[in-house]
C-alpha positions as semicolon CSV with decimal commas, in nm:
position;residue;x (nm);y (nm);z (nm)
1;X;-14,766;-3,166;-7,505
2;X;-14,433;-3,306;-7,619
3;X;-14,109;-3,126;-7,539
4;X;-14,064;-3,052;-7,945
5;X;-14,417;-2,834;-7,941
6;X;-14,293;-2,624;-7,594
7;X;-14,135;-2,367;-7,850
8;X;-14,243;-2,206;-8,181
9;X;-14,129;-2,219;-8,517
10;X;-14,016;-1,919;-8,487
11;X;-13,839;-1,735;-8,229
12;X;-13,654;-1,428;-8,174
13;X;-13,257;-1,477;-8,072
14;X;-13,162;-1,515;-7,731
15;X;-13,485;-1,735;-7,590
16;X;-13,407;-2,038;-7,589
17;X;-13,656;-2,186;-7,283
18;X;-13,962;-2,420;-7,288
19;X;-14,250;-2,253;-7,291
20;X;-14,527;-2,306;-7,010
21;X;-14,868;-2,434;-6,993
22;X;-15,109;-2,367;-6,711
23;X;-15,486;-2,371;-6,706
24;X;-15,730;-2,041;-6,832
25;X;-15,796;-2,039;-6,431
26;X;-15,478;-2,062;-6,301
27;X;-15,413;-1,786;-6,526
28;X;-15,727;-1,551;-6,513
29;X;-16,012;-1,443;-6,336
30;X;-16,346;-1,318;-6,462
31;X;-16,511;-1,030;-6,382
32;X;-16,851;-0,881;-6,414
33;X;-17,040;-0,811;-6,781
34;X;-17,347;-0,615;-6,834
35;X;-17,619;-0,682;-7,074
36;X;-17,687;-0,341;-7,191
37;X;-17,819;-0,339;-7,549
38;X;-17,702;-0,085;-7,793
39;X;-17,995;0,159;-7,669
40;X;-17,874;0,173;-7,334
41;X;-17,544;0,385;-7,460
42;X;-17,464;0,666;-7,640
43;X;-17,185;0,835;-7,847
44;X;-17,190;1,201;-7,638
45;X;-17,144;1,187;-7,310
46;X;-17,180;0,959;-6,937
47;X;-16,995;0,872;-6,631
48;X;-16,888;0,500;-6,730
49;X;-16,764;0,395;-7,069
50;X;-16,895;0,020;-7,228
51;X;-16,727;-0,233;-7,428
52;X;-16,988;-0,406;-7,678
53;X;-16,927;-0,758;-7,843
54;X;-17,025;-0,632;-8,166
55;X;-16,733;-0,425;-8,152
56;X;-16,489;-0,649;-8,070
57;X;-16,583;-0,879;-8,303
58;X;-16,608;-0,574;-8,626
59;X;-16,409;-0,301;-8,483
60;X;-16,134;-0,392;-8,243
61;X;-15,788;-0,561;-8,356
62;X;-15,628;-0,775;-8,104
63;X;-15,546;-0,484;-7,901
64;X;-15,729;-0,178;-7,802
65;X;-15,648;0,154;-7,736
66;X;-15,943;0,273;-7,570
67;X;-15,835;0,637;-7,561
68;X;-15,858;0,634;-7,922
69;X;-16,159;0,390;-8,014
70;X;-16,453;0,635;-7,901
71;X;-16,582;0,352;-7,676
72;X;-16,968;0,454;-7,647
73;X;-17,088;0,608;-7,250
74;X;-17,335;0,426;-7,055
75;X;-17,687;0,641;-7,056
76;X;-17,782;0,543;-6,747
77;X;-17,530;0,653;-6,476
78;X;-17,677;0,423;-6,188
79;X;-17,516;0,119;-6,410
80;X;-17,157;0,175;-6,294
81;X;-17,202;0,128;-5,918
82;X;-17,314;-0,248;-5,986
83;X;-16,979;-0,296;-6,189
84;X;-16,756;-0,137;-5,879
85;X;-16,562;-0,454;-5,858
86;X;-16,526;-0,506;-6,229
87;X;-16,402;-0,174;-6,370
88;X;-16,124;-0,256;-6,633
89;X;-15,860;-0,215;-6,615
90;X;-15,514;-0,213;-6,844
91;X;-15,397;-0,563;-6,948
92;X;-15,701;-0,704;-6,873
93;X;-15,886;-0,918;-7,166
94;X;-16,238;-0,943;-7,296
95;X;-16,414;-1,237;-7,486
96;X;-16,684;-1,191;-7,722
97;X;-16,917;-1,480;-7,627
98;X;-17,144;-1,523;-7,891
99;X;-17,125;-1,462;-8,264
100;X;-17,313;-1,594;-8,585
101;X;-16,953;-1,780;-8,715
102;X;-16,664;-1,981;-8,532
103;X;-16,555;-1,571;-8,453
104;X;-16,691;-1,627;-8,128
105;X;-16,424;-1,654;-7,856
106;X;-16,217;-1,343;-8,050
107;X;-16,050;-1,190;-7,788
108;X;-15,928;-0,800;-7,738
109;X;-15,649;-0,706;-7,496
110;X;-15,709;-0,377;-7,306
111;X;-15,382;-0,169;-7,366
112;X;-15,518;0,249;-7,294
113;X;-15,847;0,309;-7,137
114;X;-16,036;0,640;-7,142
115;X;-16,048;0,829;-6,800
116;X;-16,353;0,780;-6,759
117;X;-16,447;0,381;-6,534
118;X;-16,489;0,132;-6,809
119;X;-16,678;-0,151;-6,766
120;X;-16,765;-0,473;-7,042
121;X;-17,103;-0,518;-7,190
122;X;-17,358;-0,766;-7,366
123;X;-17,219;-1,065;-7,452
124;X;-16,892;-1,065;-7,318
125;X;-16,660;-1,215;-7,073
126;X;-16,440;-1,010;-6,895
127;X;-16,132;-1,191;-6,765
128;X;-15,826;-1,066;-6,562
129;X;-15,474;-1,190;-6,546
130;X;-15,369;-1,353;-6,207
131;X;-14,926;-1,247;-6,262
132;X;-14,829;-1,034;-6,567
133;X;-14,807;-1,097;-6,892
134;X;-14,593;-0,879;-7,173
135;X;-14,803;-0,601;-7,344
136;X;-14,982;-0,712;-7,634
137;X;-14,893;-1,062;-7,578
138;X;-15,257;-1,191;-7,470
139;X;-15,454;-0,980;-7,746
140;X;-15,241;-1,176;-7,999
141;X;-15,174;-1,507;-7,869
142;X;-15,568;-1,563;-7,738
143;X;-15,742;-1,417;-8,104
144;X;-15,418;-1,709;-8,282
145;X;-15,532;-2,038;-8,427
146;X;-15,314;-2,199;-8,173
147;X;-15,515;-2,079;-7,874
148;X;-15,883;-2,049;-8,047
149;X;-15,858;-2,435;-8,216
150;X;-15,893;-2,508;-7,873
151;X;-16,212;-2,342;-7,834
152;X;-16,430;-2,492;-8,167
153;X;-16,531;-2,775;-8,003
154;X;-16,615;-2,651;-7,722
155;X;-16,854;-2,424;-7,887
156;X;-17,243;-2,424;-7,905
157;X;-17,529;-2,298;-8,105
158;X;-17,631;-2,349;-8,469
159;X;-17,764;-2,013;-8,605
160;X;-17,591;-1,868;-8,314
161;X;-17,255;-2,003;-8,184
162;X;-17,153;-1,891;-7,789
163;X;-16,852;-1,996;-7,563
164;X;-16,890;-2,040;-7,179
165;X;-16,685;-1,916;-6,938
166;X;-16,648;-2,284;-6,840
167;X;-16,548;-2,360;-7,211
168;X;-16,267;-2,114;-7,148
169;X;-16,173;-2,231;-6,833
170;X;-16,119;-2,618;-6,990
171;X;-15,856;-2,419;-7,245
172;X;-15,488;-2,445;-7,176
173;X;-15,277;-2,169;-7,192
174;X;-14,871;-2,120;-7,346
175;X;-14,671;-1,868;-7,293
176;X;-14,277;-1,790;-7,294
177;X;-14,121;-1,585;-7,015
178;X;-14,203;-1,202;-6,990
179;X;-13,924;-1,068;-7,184
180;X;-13,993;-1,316;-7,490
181;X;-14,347;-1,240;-7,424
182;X;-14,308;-0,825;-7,472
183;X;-14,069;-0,928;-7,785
184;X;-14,361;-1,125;-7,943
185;X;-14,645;-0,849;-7,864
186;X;-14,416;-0,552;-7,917
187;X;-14,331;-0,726;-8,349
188;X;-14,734;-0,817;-8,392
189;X;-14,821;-0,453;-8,273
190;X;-14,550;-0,270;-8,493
191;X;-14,758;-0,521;-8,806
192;X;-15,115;-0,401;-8,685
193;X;-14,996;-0,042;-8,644
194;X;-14,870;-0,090;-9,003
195;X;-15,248;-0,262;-9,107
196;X;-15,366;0,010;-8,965
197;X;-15,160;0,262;-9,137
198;X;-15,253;0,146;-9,474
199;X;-15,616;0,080;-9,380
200;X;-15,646;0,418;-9,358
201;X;-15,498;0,550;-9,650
202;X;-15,740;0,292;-9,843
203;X;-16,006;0,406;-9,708
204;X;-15,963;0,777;-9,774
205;X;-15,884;0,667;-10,150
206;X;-16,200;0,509;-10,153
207;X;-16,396;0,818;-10,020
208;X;-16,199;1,043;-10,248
209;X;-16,279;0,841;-10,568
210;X;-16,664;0,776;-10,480
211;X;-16,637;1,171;-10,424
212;X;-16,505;1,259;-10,758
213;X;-16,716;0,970;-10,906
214;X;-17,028;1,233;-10,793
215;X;-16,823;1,616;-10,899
216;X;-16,652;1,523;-11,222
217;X;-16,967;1,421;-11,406
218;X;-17,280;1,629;-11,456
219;X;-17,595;1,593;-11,239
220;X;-17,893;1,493;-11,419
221;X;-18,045;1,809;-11,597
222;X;-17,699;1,954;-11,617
223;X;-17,441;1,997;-11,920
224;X;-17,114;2,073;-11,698
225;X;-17,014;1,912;-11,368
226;X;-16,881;2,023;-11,071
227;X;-16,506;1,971;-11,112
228;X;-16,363;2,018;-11,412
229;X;-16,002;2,025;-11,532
230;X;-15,894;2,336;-11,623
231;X;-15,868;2,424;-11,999
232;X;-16,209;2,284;-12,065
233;X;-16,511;2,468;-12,131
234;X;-16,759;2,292;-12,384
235;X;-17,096;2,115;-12,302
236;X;-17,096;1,798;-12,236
237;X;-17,342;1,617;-12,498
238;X;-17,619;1,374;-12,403
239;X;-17,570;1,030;-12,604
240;X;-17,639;0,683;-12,539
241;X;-17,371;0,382;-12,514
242;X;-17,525;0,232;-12,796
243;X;-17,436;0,530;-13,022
244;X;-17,078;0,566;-12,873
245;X;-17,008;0,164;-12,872
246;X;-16,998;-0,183;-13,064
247;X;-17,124;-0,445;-12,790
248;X;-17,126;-0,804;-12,818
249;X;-17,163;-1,130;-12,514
250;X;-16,999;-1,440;-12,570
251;X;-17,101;-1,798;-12,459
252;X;-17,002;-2,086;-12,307
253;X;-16,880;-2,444;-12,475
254;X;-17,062;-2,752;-12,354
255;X;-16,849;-2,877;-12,032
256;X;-16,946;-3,208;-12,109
257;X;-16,706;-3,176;-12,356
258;X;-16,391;-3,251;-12,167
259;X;-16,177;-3,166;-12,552
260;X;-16,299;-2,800;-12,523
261;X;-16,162;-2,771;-12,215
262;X;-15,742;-2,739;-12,085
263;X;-15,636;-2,540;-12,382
264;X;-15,416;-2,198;-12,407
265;X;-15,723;-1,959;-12,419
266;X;-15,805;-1,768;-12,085
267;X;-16,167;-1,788;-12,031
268;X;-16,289;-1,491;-11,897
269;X;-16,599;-1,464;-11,652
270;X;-16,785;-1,234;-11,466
271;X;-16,610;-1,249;-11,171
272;X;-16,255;-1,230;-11,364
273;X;-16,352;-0,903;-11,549
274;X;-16,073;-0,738;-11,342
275;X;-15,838;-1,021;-11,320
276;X;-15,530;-1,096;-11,480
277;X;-15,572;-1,487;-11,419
278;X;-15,884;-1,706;-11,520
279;X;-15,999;-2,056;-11,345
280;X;-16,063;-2,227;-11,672
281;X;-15,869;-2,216;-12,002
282;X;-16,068;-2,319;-12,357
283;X;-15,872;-2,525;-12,669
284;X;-15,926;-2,378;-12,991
285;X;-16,182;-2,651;-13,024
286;X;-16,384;-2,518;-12,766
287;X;-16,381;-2,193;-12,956
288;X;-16,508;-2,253;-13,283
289;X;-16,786;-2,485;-13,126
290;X;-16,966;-2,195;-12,909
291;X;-17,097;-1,882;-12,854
292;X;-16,760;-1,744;-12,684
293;X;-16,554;-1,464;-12,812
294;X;-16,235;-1,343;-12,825
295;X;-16,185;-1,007;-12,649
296;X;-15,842;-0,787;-12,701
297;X;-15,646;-0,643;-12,387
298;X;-15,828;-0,303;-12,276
299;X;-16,183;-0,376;-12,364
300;X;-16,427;-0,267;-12,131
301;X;-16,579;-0,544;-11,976
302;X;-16,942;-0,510;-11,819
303;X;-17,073;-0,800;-11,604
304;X;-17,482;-0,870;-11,689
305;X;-17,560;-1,176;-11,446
306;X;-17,550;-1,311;-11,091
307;X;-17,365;-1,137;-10,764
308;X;-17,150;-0,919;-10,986
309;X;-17,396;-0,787;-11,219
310;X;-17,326;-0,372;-11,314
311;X;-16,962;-0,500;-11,214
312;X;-16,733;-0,295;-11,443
313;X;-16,393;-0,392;-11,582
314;X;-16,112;-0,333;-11,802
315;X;-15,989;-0,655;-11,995
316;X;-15,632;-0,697;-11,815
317;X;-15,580;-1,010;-12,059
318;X;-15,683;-1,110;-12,395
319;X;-15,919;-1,407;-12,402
320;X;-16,249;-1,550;-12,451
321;X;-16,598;-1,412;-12,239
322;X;-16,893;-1,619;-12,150
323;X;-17,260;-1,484;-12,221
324;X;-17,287;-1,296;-11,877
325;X;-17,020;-1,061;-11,968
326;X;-17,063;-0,773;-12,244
327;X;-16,790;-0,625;-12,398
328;X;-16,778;-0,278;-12,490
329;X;-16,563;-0,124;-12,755
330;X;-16,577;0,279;-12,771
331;X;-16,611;0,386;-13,130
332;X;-16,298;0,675;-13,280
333;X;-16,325;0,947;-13,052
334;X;-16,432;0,779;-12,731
335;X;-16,239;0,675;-12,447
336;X;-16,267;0,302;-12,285
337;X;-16,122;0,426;-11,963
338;X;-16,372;0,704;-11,929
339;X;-16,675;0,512;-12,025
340;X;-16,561;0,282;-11,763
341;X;-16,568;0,495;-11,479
342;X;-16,923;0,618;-11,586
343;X;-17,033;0,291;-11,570
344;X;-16,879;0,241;-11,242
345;X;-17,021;0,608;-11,085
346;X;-17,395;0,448;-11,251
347;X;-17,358;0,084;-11,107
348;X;-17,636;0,166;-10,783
349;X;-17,823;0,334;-10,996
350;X;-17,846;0,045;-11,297
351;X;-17,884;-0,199;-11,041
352;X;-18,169;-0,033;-10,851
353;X;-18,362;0,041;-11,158
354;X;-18,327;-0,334;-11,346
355;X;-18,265;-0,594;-11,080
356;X;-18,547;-0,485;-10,846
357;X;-18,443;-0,671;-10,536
358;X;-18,194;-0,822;-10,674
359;X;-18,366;-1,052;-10,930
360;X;-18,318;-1,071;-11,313
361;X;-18,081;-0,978;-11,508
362;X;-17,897;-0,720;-11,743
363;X;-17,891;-0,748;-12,107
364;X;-17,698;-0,633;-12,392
365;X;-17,994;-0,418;-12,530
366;X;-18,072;-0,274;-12,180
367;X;-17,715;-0,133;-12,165
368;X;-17,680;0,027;-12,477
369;X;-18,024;0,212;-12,443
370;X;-17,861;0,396;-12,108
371;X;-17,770;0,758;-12,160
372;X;-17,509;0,953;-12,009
373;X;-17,353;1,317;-12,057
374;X;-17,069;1,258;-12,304
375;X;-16,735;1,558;-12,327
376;X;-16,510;1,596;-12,640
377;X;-16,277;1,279;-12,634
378;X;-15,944;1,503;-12,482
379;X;-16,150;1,586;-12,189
380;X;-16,264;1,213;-12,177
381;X;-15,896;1,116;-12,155
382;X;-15,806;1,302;-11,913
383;X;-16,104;1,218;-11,740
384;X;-16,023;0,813;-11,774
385;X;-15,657;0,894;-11,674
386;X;-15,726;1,009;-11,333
387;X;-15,969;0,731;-11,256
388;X;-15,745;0,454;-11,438
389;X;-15,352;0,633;-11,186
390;X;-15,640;0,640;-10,900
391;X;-15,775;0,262;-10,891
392;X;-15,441;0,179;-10,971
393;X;-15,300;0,340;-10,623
394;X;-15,573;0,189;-10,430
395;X;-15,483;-0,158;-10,579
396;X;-15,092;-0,072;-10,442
397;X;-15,234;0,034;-10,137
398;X;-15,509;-0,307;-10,099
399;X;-15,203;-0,511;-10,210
400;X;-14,976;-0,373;-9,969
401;X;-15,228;-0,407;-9,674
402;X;-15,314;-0,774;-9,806
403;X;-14,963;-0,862;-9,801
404;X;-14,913;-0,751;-9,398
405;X;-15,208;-0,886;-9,303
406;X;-15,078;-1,253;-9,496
407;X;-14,734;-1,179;-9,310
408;X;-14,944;-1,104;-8,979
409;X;-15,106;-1,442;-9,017
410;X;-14,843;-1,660;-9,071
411;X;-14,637;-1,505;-8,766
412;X;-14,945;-1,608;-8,593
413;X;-14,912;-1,916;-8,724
414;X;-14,540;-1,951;-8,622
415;X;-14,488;-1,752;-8,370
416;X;-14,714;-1,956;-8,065
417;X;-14,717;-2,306;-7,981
């Protein structure tokens, strides 16, 4: 390693010193892993607590509290003697050896434990430090591209990748001195407590709309539903989307064509249905010489073919659609934004019934034949509304967790030689 690559990119003020470099063994020791399979534990209650690979590679960040991550007991309590010498402890650091992708190596640093002995499961190696390290610093620095580059060629398998423990013991390992070390793992935790933070609050969005997806229409064989704004009263009519809607697909200009192609008009496809931006642009030429159609800004957008078929979306742009995609315009009196979230709450359901494991496809005619329990158009807007401010504040909360976790990465990036 050259002098220049003994420090970061970036670093906080006041270090200034080389970092060091010292072998995984010279640094670590392993322990003692079990191979208990998820039978052989249980969520309610045991003497010894277990840590399993699949959840270090799903469920644990880089660090883990264990007094708050409901690690899962051990059923059989004549396990934990065996382990007496390998009990976790705090700062110690577990590998997940084997995983279908290049995830395996991710790493979790042991921060809290649960009182009850913990010990680590199937599929992992255990490993603790020889001299202390900062908190946090290990969970982050070992799970960075820095430290894990090291580790893809050292890996094996095909279907099923694994590292050794002697793979890990041919790895070098860099780290500053302690205090830099508890500076570094002190920022990347404040960041994942942040993730976390926001995680959350997407999550419980989600729940709450797929909730009042289910209580703010009617149930089949029912006129009202559950939840209803107050002020409204009425029956909610049966129709189908044909009767409410004008529908029409587009098509797509001949790419060998390269004069249809690189022009001013967005062209829309099914996987841009709730995009602002499209891949490819059509010329004017491109236009008049296919099937493809011009569709205005708000135009609900309904996705017939492929991985995103019953996808449902509202036109952010104006431009042309391809023949998977059929556009829906909602005749005087109907709402776009309601008829959108109906097809949303109905996408399962669509899918299950037409695209029988997963083959076929959706058509224009199949669409317009569905029926649905239709409310005078006020109570439709209203209806739309809500669903439109809600997706919209899960978007600002998906944005905002997107953008930490791209500022988490690229500290990762920076921030470890």
């Amino acid at each position: 390693m050259t002098e220049q690559a003994k420090v970061p990119a970036i670093r906080f003020a006041g270090f200034t010193d080389p970092w060091e470099q010292r072998k995984f063994g010279d640094c670590f020791e392993f322990l003692k892993s079990n191979t208990l399979s998820r039978a052989g534990l249980n969520g309610e209650n045991g003497t010894a607590r277990n840590v399993h690979y699949g959840d270090i590679l799903i469920k644990f960040g880089d660090c883990l509290d264990g007094e708050r991550s409901d690690l899962p007991f051990i059923t059989d309590d004549t396990v934990l003697p065996k382990y007496a010498g390998s009990i976790l402890r705090e700062g110690d650091v577990i590998f997940a050896d084997t995983a279908e992708d290049e995830t395996a190596g991710k790493c979790v640093e042991l921060r809290k434990l649960p009182k009850e002995p913990t010990i680590s499961g199937l599929h992992t190696i255990p490993a603790r430090p020889r001299f202390p390290f900062g908190t946090g610093y290990l969970g982050h620095y070992l799970n960075s591209d820095a430290y894990h580059r090291q580790l893809l060629p050292l890996m094996q398998g095909i279907k099923v990748i694994s590292v050794s423990k002697a793979a890990l013991q041919d790895t070098q390992v860099r780290f500053p001195g302690l205090s830099e070390q508890s500076a570094i793992g002190a920022a990347l935790n404040e960041i994942d407590s942040l993730i976390t933070l926001h995680q959350r609050k997407y999550d419980k969005l989600v729940i709450f709309k797929k909730s009042m997806l289910e209580k703010m229409f009617p149930k089949d064989g029912e006129s009202v539903p559950e939840i209803r704004f107050a002020g409204f009263t009425d029956p909610w009519e049966q129709r189908k989307l044909g009767d409410v809607t004008d529908s029409f697909s587009g098509g797509t200009p001949d790419v060998s064509h390269t004069s249809y192609y690189g022009g001013s008009i967005p062209f829309i496809r099914s996987a841009e249905i709730n995009s602002d931006k499209t891949e490819l642009f059509l010329t004017e030429k491109g236009l008049d010489n296919s099937s493809a159609k011009i569709v205005e800004r708000g135009t609900v957008l309904y996705a017939l073919y492929g991985a995103t078929s019953g996808e449902v979306g509202i036109a952010a742009i104006k431009g042309a659609i391809n023949q998977a995609i059929l556009a829906l315009s909602p005749h005087t009196g109907n709402d776009p934004l309601f008829l959108a979230s109906w097809l949303r709450r109905e996408k399962a359901r669509i899918v299950d019934t037409y695209l029988q494991g997963g083959q076929g496809n959706l058509s224009g005619s199949i669409v317009k034949e569905l029926s649905f329990a239709l409310p005078q158009q006020k109570e439709q807007q209203v209806i739309g509304s809500f669903f439109s401010r809600l997706d919209n504040l899960i978007t600002l909360h998906q944005r905002k967790l997107e953008l930490l976790q791209n500022i988490k990465k690229s500290l990762l990036d920076k921030m470890f030689v």
